[in-house]
Amino acid sequence: MARHLILLTALTLVFAGCVSRGAYEENIGNISERLKAEKSARSTDVKILEQRLADRGKTLSDLTGRYIKLKAEKDSAQSKLDGLKADLDALIKDMAELKLVIFTNMRGSEANEMMIKLNRMQKRVDRLLTKETEMNTAPAPPSETPVAPTSTPASN
């Protein structure tokens, strides 16, 4: 009898430890469904991140294009400004020669009026040239870089 009791207890333990084929397949099916759901969710996340990366790449490309265009426009404007400066320098020299011609060849009130007007014109051109020189030698304003906000612990 003790032998039967031991055998019966052993058989119960063996059957309790075994898993039925149906339960095994059901658990494997549940696990595979969860894995598929996680995979599709991760796939969606990856697609969203890829789209963001493409948008940022496009934005960077657009900014680079705009920078190149603005630099070309700046170079063009600078060359025009340099040409204008050369023209103003030539104008000052021409006015100095004209003053010399007026001073040596003309007398009277007309000569004085012409000299006064030439002096005013020369001063105006000189002011333009000094403004241009000041603008080119002035230091560029510091570029402001955005600073990330720092969080402060909430006070109770």
Short mmCIF file of N, CA and C in Angstrom, two decimals:
data_model
loop_
_atom_site.label_atom_id
_atom_site.label_comp_id
_atom_site.label_asym_id
_atom_site.label_seq_id
_atom_site.Cartn_x
_atom_site.Cartn_y
_atom_site.Cartn_z
N MET A 1 0.80 -1.17 0.00
CA MET A 1 0.00 0.00 0.00
C MET A 1 0.87 1.26 0.00
N ALA A 2 1.89 1.29 0.74
CA ALA A 2 2.78 2.43 0.77
C ALA A 2 3.39 2.63 -0.61
N ARG A 3 3.59 1.50 -1.27
CA ARG A 3 4.16 1.57 -2.59
C ARG A 3 3.18 2.22 -3.56
N HIS A 4 1.93 1.88 -3.47
CA HIS A 4 0.92 2.48 -4.33
C HIS A 4 0.76 3.97 -4.04
N LEU A 5 0.86 4.31 -2.78
CA LEU A 5 0.73 5.71 -2.40
C LEU A 5 1.88 6.53 -2.97
N ILE A 6 3.08 5.98 -2.93
CA ILE A 6 4.24 6.67 -3.48
C ILE A 6 4.10 6.78 -4.98
N LEU A 7 3.67 5.71 -5.63
CA LEU A 7 3.48 5.72 -7.09
C LEU A 7 2.40 6.71 -7.49
N LEU A 8 1.32 6.75 -6.75
CA LEU A 8 0.24 7.68 -7.04
C LEU A 8 0.71 9.13 -6.85
N THR A 9 1.46 9.40 -5.82
CA THR A 9 1.99 10.74 -5.58
C THR A 9 2.98 11.12 -6.67
N ALA A 10 3.81 10.18 -7.08
CA ALA A 10 4.81 10.46 -8.12
C ALA A 10 4.11 10.75 -9.44
N LEU A 11 3.08 9.98 -9.78
CA LEU A 11 2.36 10.22 -11.04
C LEU A 11 1.66 11.58 -11.02
N THR A 12 1.11 11.95 -9.89
CA THR A 12 0.46 13.25 -9.78
C THR A 12 1.47 14.38 -9.99
N LEU A 13 2.65 14.23 -9.41
CA LEU A 13 3.69 15.24 -9.58
C LEU A 13 4.15 15.30 -11.03
N VAL A 14 4.27 14.16 -11.70
CA VAL A 14 4.71 14.14 -13.09
C VAL A 14 3.68 14.81 -13.97
N PHE A 15 2.40 14.51 -13.78
CA PHE A 15 1.37 15.13 -14.61
C PHE A 15 1.21 16.62 -14.31
N ALA A 16 1.41 17.01 -13.07
CA ALA A 16 1.30 18.42 -12.71
C ALA A 16 2.42 19.23 -13.35
N GLY A 17 3.59 18.65 -13.51
CA GLY A 17 4.73 19.34 -14.11
C GLY A 17 4.64 19.39 -15.62
N CYS A 18 3.90 18.55 -16.25
CA CYS A 18 3.78 18.53 -17.71
C CYS A 18 2.77 19.58 -18.16
N VAL A 19 3.02 20.12 -19.34
CA VAL A 19 2.13 21.11 -19.93
C VAL A 19 1.46 20.45 -21.12
N SER A 20 0.18 20.69 -21.24
CA SER A 20 -0.52 20.09 -22.37
C SER A 20 -0.12 20.79 -23.66
N ARG A 21 -0.21 20.10 -24.75
CA ARG A 21 0.17 20.65 -26.05
C ARG A 21 -0.69 21.85 -26.41
N GLY A 22 -1.95 21.80 -26.11
CA GLY A 22 -2.86 22.91 -26.41
C GLY A 22 -2.48 24.17 -25.64
N ALA A 23 -2.16 24.02 -24.34
CA ALA A 23 -1.77 25.17 -23.53
C ALA A 23 -0.45 25.75 -24.03
N TYR A 24 0.47 24.86 -24.42
CA TYR A 24 1.77 25.31 -24.94
C TYR A 24 1.58 26.14 -26.21
N GLU A 25 0.79 25.62 -27.15
CA GLU A 25 0.57 26.34 -28.41
C GLU A 25 -0.17 27.65 -28.18
N GLU A 26 -1.08 27.65 -27.23
CA GLU A 26 -1.81 28.88 -26.91
C GLU A 26 -0.85 29.94 -26.35
N ASN A 27 0.02 29.54 -25.45
CA ASN A 27 1.00 30.49 -24.88
C ASN A 27 1.97 30.99 -25.94
N ILE A 28 2.43 30.10 -26.80
CA ILE A 28 3.34 30.51 -27.88
C ILE A 28 2.61 31.47 -28.83
N GLY A 29 1.35 31.20 -29.12
CA GLY A 29 0.56 32.10 -29.97
C GLY A 29 0.41 33.48 -29.35
N ASN A 30 0.14 33.53 -28.05
CA ASN A 30 0.03 34.82 -27.34
C ASN A 30 1.34 35.59 -27.39
N ILE A 31 2.43 34.87 -27.15
CA ILE A 31 3.74 35.52 -27.16
C ILE A 31 4.06 36.05 -28.56
N SER A 32 3.78 35.24 -29.59
CA SER A 32 4.08 35.70 -30.96
C SER A 32 3.19 36.89 -31.35
N GLU A 33 1.94 36.92 -30.90
CA GLU A 33 1.08 38.07 -31.17
C GLU A 33 1.61 39.33 -30.49
N ARG A 34 2.07 39.18 -29.24
CA ARG A 34 2.65 40.33 -28.54
C ARG A 34 3.91 40.83 -29.26
N LEU A 35 4.73 39.90 -29.71
CA LEU A 35 5.95 40.30 -30.43
C LEU A 35 5.61 41.02 -31.73
N LYS A 36 4.60 40.53 -32.45
CA LYS A 36 4.18 41.19 -33.69
C LYS A 36 3.65 42.59 -33.41
N ALA A 37 2.86 42.74 -32.34
CA ALA A 37 2.32 44.05 -31.98
C ALA A 37 3.46 45.01 -31.60
N GLU A 38 4.42 44.53 -30.82
CA GLU A 38 5.56 45.38 -30.46
C GLU A 38 6.38 45.74 -31.70
N LYS A 39 6.55 44.77 -32.59
CA LYS A 39 7.32 45.03 -33.82
C LYS A 39 6.63 46.09 -34.67
N SER A 40 5.31 46.00 -34.81
CA SER A 40 4.61 47.01 -35.62
C SER A 40 4.65 48.38 -34.93
N ALA A 41 4.55 48.40 -33.60
CA ALA A 41 4.65 49.68 -32.88
C ALA A 41 6.04 50.28 -33.05
N ARG A 42 7.07 49.46 -32.95
CA ARG A 42 8.45 49.94 -33.14
C ARG A 42 8.65 50.39 -34.59
N SER A 43 8.04 49.67 -35.52
CA SER A 43 8.16 50.05 -36.93
C SER A 43 7.54 51.43 -37.16
N THR A 44 6.40 51.68 -36.54
CA THR A 44 5.74 52.99 -36.64
C THR A 44 6.63 54.07 -36.02
N ASP A 45 7.21 53.77 -34.86
CA ASP A 45 8.12 54.74 -34.22
C ASP A 45 9.32 55.04 -35.11
N VAL A 46 9.87 54.00 -35.72
CA VAL A 46 11.03 54.18 -36.60
C VAL A 46 10.65 55.04 -37.80
N LYS A 47 9.47 54.80 -38.38
CA LYS A 47 9.03 55.61 -39.52
C LYS A 47 8.86 57.07 -39.12
N ILE A 48 8.31 57.32 -37.94
CA ILE A 48 8.14 58.69 -37.46
C ILE A 48 9.50 59.36 -37.28
N LEU A 49 10.44 58.64 -36.68
CA LEU A 49 11.79 59.20 -36.48
C LEU A 49 12.49 59.43 -37.81
N GLU A 50 12.31 58.53 -38.77
CA GLU A 50 12.91 58.72 -40.09
C GLU A 50 12.33 59.96 -40.77
N GLN A 51 11.02 60.18 -40.62
CA GLN A 51 10.39 61.36 -41.20
C GLN A 51 10.93 62.64 -40.56
N ARG A 52 11.09 62.62 -39.23
CA ARG A 52 11.66 63.79 -38.55
C ARG A 52 13.07 64.06 -39.02
N LEU A 53 13.85 62.99 -39.18
CA LEU A 53 15.23 63.14 -39.65
C LEU A 53 15.25 63.71 -41.06
N ALA A 54 14.35 63.24 -41.92
CA ALA A 54 14.27 63.77 -43.28
C ALA A 54 13.87 65.24 -43.26
N ASP A 55 12.93 65.61 -42.40
CA ASP A 55 12.51 67.01 -42.28
C ASP A 55 13.66 67.89 -41.81
N ARG A 56 14.41 67.40 -40.83
CA ARG A 56 15.55 68.18 -40.34
C ARG A 56 16.62 68.29 -41.41
N GLY A 57 16.84 67.21 -42.15
CA GLY A 57 17.82 67.27 -43.24
C GLY A 57 17.39 68.26 -44.30
N LYS A 58 16.09 68.28 -44.60
CA LYS A 58 15.57 69.23 -45.59
C LYS A 58 15.73 70.66 -45.08
N THR A 59 15.42 70.87 -43.79
CA THR A 59 15.57 72.19 -43.19
C THR A 59 17.02 72.64 -43.24
N LEU A 60 17.93 71.73 -42.91
CA LEU A 60 19.36 72.06 -42.95
C LEU A 60 19.79 72.39 -44.38
N SER A 61 19.28 71.62 -45.32
CA SER A 61 19.60 71.88 -46.73
C SER A 61 19.06 73.24 -47.17
N ASP A 62 17.83 73.55 -46.77
CA ASP A 62 17.24 74.85 -47.10
C ASP A 62 18.04 76.00 -46.49
N LEU A 63 18.43 75.83 -45.22
CA LEU A 63 19.21 76.88 -44.56
C LEU A 63 20.56 77.06 -45.23
N THR A 64 21.18 75.96 -45.63
CA THR A 64 22.47 76.06 -46.31
C THR A 64 22.30 76.78 -47.64
N GLY A 65 21.24 76.46 -48.37
CA GLY A 65 20.98 77.14 -49.64
C GLY A 65 20.74 78.62 -49.44
N ARG A 66 19.96 78.96 -48.42
CA ARG A 66 19.70 80.37 -48.14
C ARG A 66 20.98 81.10 -47.75
N TYR A 67 21.83 80.43 -46.95
CA TYR A 67 23.10 81.04 -46.54
C TYR A 67 23.98 81.31 -47.75
N ILE A 68 24.07 80.34 -48.65
CA ILE A 68 24.89 80.52 -49.85
C ILE A 68 24.35 81.67 -50.70
N LYS A 69 23.03 81.73 -50.84
CA LYS A 69 22.41 82.81 -51.62
C LYS A 69 22.68 84.17 -50.98
N LEU A 70 22.50 84.26 -49.65
CA LEU A 70 22.75 85.52 -48.96
C LEU A 70 24.21 85.93 -49.04
N LYS A 71 25.11 84.96 -48.96
CA LYS A 71 26.54 85.27 -49.07
C LYS A 71 26.85 85.81 -50.46
N ALA A 72 26.25 85.20 -51.50
CA ALA A 72 26.47 85.70 -52.86
C ALA A 72 25.93 87.12 -53.00
N GLU A 73 24.74 87.37 -52.44
CA GLU A 73 24.16 88.72 -52.50
C GLU A 73 25.04 89.72 -51.74
N LYS A 74 25.58 89.29 -50.60
CA LYS A 74 26.45 90.17 -49.81
C LYS A 74 27.71 90.49 -50.61
N ASP A 75 28.29 89.47 -51.24
CA ASP A 75 29.50 89.70 -52.03
C ASP A 75 29.22 90.66 -53.19
N SER A 76 28.05 90.49 -53.83
CA SER A 76 27.67 91.37 -54.92
C SER A 76 27.50 92.81 -54.42
N ALA A 77 26.80 92.95 -53.29
CA ALA A 77 26.59 94.29 -52.73
C ALA A 77 27.92 94.92 -52.30
N GLN A 78 28.82 94.09 -51.76
CA GLN A 78 30.13 94.61 -51.34
C GLN A 78 30.93 95.09 -52.55
N SER A 79 30.86 94.33 -53.65
CA SER A 79 31.60 94.77 -54.85
C SER A 79 31.01 96.07 -55.40
N LYS A 80 29.67 96.20 -55.36
CA LYS A 80 29.05 97.46 -55.79
C LYS A 80 29.46 98.60 -54.87
N LEU A 81 29.50 98.33 -53.57
CA LEU A 81 29.90 99.35 -52.61
C LEU A 81 31.36 99.76 -52.82
N ASP A 82 32.21 98.79 -53.11
CA ASP A 82 33.61 99.11 -53.39
C ASP A 82 33.73 99.97 -54.65
N GLY A 83 32.92 99.65 -55.66
CA GLY A 83 32.91 100.46 -56.88
C GLY A 83 32.43 101.88 -56.60
N LEU A 84 31.40 102.00 -55.77
CA LEU A 84 30.89 103.32 -55.40
C LEU A 84 31.93 104.10 -54.61
N LYS A 85 32.64 103.41 -53.73
CA LYS A 85 33.69 104.09 -52.96
C LYS A 85 34.79 104.61 -53.89
N ALA A 86 35.16 103.80 -54.87
CA ALA A 86 36.17 104.25 -55.83
C ALA A 86 35.67 105.46 -56.61
N ASP A 87 34.38 105.43 -56.99
CA ASP A 87 33.80 106.58 -57.70
C ASP A 87 33.80 107.83 -56.82
N LEU A 88 33.49 107.67 -55.54
CA LEU A 88 33.49 108.82 -54.63
C LEU A 88 34.91 109.38 -54.46
N ASP A 89 35.89 108.49 -54.36
CA ASP A 89 37.28 108.96 -54.27
C ASP A 89 37.68 109.74 -55.52
N ALA A 90 37.28 109.22 -56.68
CA ALA A 90 37.57 109.92 -57.94
C ALA A 90 36.85 111.27 -57.98
N LEU A 91 35.63 111.31 -57.47
CA LEU A 91 34.87 112.56 -57.44
C LEU A 91 35.56 113.59 -56.55
N ILE A 92 36.08 113.15 -55.42
CA ILE A 92 36.80 114.08 -54.54
C ILE A 92 38.02 114.65 -55.26
N LYS A 93 38.74 113.81 -55.97
CA LYS A 93 39.92 114.30 -56.71
C LYS A 93 39.50 115.29 -57.80
N ASP A 94 38.41 114.96 -58.50
CA ASP A 94 37.92 115.87 -59.54
C ASP A 94 37.48 117.21 -58.95
N MET A 95 36.84 117.16 -57.79
CA MET A 95 36.41 118.41 -57.16
C MET A 95 37.62 119.24 -56.72
N ALA A 96 38.67 118.56 -56.26
CA ALA A 96 39.88 119.30 -55.87
C ALA A 96 40.50 119.97 -57.09
N GLU A 97 40.52 119.27 -58.22
CA GLU A 97 41.04 119.88 -59.45
C GLU A 97 40.17 121.06 -59.89
N LEU A 98 38.85 120.87 -59.79
CA LEU A 98 37.93 121.94 -60.18
C LEU A 98 38.12 123.17 -59.28
N LYS A 99 38.33 122.94 -57.99
CA LYS A 99 38.59 124.06 -57.09
C LYS A 99 39.86 124.81 -57.50
N LEU A 100 40.86 124.04 -57.89
CA LEU A 100 42.12 124.66 -58.33
C LEU A 100 41.90 125.49 -59.59
N VAL A 101 41.12 124.94 -60.54
CA VAL A 101 40.83 125.67 -61.78
C VAL A 101 40.05 126.94 -61.47
N ILE A 102 39.04 126.83 -60.60
CA ILE A 102 38.24 128.01 -60.25
C ILE A 102 39.11 129.05 -59.55
N PHE A 103 39.95 128.60 -58.64
CA PHE A 103 40.78 129.52 -57.88
C PHE A 103 41.77 130.27 -58.78
N THR A 104 42.32 129.56 -59.78
CA THR A 104 43.33 130.21 -60.63
C THR A 104 42.72 131.02 -61.76
N ASN A 105 41.55 130.62 -62.26
CA ASN A 105 41.01 131.26 -63.46
C ASN A 105 39.84 132.21 -63.22
N MET A 106 39.16 132.11 -62.09
CA MET A 106 37.96 132.94 -61.90
C MET A 106 38.14 133.84 -60.69
N ARG A 107 37.46 134.97 -60.76
CA ARG A 107 37.46 135.92 -59.65
C ARG A 107 36.02 136.40 -59.44
N GLY A 108 35.75 136.91 -58.27
CA GLY A 108 34.45 137.50 -58.03
C GLY A 108 33.53 136.59 -57.23
N SER A 109 32.25 137.06 -57.17
CA SER A 109 31.26 136.37 -56.35
C SER A 109 30.90 134.99 -56.92
N GLU A 110 30.88 134.87 -58.24
CA GLU A 110 30.56 133.56 -58.82
C GLU A 110 31.60 132.53 -58.42
N ALA A 111 32.86 132.90 -58.42
CA ALA A 111 33.92 131.99 -58.02
C ALA A 111 33.77 131.60 -56.56
N ASN A 112 33.40 132.57 -55.71
CA ASN A 112 33.20 132.27 -54.29
C ASN A 112 32.04 131.31 -54.09
N GLU A 113 30.93 131.55 -54.82
CA GLU A 113 29.77 130.66 -54.70
C GLU A 113 30.13 129.24 -55.15
N MET A 114 30.86 129.15 -56.25
CA MET A 114 31.26 127.83 -56.75
C MET A 114 32.17 127.12 -55.74
N MET A 115 33.08 127.86 -55.12
CA MET A 115 33.98 127.27 -54.14
C MET A 115 33.21 126.79 -52.90
N ILE A 116 32.22 127.60 -52.48
CA ILE A 116 31.41 127.21 -51.32
C ILE A 116 30.64 125.93 -51.63
N LYS A 117 30.02 125.86 -52.82
CA LYS A 117 29.28 124.66 -53.20
C LYS A 117 30.20 123.46 -53.31
N LEU A 118 31.37 123.65 -53.88
CA LEU A 118 32.32 122.54 -53.99
C LEU A 118 32.78 122.07 -52.61
N ASN A 119 32.99 123.00 -51.70
CA ASN A 119 33.38 122.62 -50.34
C ASN A 119 32.29 121.80 -49.66
N ARG A 120 31.02 122.22 -49.84
CA ARG A 120 29.89 121.47 -49.27
C ARG A 120 29.83 120.06 -49.86
N MET A 121 29.98 120.00 -51.18
CA MET A 121 29.94 118.69 -51.84
C MET A 121 31.07 117.80 -51.34
N GLN A 122 32.25 118.37 -51.19
CA GLN A 122 33.39 117.60 -50.72
C GLN A 122 33.15 117.09 -49.30
N LYS A 123 32.59 117.93 -48.45
CA LYS A 123 32.31 117.51 -47.08
C LYS A 123 31.27 116.39 -47.06
N ARG A 124 30.25 116.50 -47.91
CA ARG A 124 29.21 115.48 -47.99
C ARG A 124 29.81 114.14 -48.43
N VAL A 125 30.67 114.19 -49.43
CA VAL A 125 31.32 112.96 -49.91
C VAL A 125 32.24 112.40 -48.83
N ASP A 126 32.95 113.26 -48.14
CA ASP A 126 33.83 112.81 -47.05
C ASP A 126 33.02 112.12 -45.95
N ARG A 127 31.85 112.68 -45.61
CA ARG A 127 31.01 112.05 -44.60
C ARG A 127 30.55 110.67 -45.05
N LEU A 128 30.16 110.56 -46.33
CA LEU A 128 29.76 109.25 -46.86
C LEU A 128 30.89 108.24 -46.75
N LEU A 129 32.09 108.68 -47.09
CA LEU A 129 33.23 107.77 -47.03
C LEU A 129 33.57 107.37 -45.59
N THR A 130 33.47 108.31 -44.67
CA THR A 130 33.77 107.97 -43.27
C THR A 130 32.69 107.05 -42.70
N LYS A 131 31.43 107.26 -43.08
CA LYS A 131 30.36 106.35 -42.63
C LYS A 131 30.62 104.94 -43.14
N GLU A 132 31.00 104.84 -44.41
CA GLU A 132 31.26 103.53 -45.00
C GLU A 132 32.44 102.87 -44.31
N THR A 133 33.46 103.64 -44.00
CA THR A 133 34.63 103.08 -43.31
C THR A 133 34.27 102.63 -41.91
N GLU A 134 33.46 103.43 -41.21
CA GLU A 134 33.03 103.06 -39.86
C GLU A 134 32.19 101.79 -39.88
N MET A 135 31.33 101.67 -40.89
CA MET A 135 30.48 100.48 -40.98
C MET A 135 31.31 99.23 -41.25
N ASN A 136 32.36 99.35 -42.04
CA ASN A 136 33.19 98.19 -42.35
C ASN A 136 34.11 97.81 -41.20
N THR A 137 34.50 98.79 -40.38
CA THR A 137 35.42 98.49 -39.28
C THR A 137 34.70 98.22 -37.98
N ALA A 138 33.40 98.48 -37.92
CA ALA A 138 32.64 98.25 -36.68
C ALA A 138 32.57 96.75 -36.43
N PRO A 139 32.74 96.35 -35.16
CA PRO A 139 32.66 94.92 -34.85
C PRO A 139 31.23 94.42 -35.05
N ALA A 140 31.13 93.19 -35.51
CA ALA A 140 29.81 92.60 -35.73
C ALA A 140 29.15 92.35 -34.37
N PRO A 141 27.84 92.53 -34.29
CA PRO A 141 27.17 92.27 -33.02
C PRO A 141 27.27 90.79 -32.69
N PRO A 142 27.42 90.46 -31.41
CA PRO A 142 27.55 89.05 -31.04
C PRO A 142 26.26 88.31 -31.37
N SER A 143 26.44 87.13 -31.93
CA SER A 143 25.25 86.34 -32.26
C SER A 143 24.73 85.72 -30.97
N GLU A 144 23.44 85.80 -30.83
CA GLU A 144 22.82 85.26 -29.63
C GLU A 144 22.50 83.80 -29.87
N THR A 145 23.06 82.93 -29.04
CA THR A 145 22.76 81.52 -29.14
C THR A 145 21.70 81.20 -28.11
N PRO A 146 20.69 80.45 -28.52
CA PRO A 146 19.63 80.13 -27.57
C PRO A 146 20.18 79.26 -26.44
N VAL A 147 19.77 79.58 -25.24
CA VAL A 147 20.20 78.83 -24.08
C VAL A 147 19.04 77.98 -23.62
N ALA A 148 19.34 76.71 -23.34
CA ALA A 148 18.29 75.81 -22.89
C ALA A 148 17.82 76.26 -21.51
N PRO A 149 16.51 76.30 -21.32
CA PRO A 149 16.00 76.72 -20.02
C PRO A 149 16.39 75.69 -18.95
N THR A 150 16.76 76.20 -17.82
CA THR A 150 17.09 75.30 -16.72
C THR A 150 15.89 75.16 -15.83
N SER A 151 15.66 73.95 -15.40
CA SER A 151 14.50 73.73 -14.54
C SER A 151 14.92 73.91 -13.09
N THR A 152 14.06 74.53 -12.35
CA THR A 152 14.31 74.73 -10.93
C THR A 152 13.36 73.83 -10.16
N PRO A 153 13.84 73.27 -9.07
CA PRO A 153 12.93 72.42 -8.30
C PRO A 153 11.79 73.23 -7.72
N ALA A 154 10.62 72.65 -7.75
CA ALA A 154 9.43 73.35 -7.26
C ALA A 154 9.48 73.45 -5.74
N SER A 155 9.14 74.61 -5.26
CA SER A 155 9.13 74.83 -3.81
C SER A 155 7.76 74.48 -3.27
N ASN A 156 7.74 73.79 -2.14
CA ASN A 156 6.47 73.43 -1.50
C ASN A 156 6.17 74.35 -0.37
#
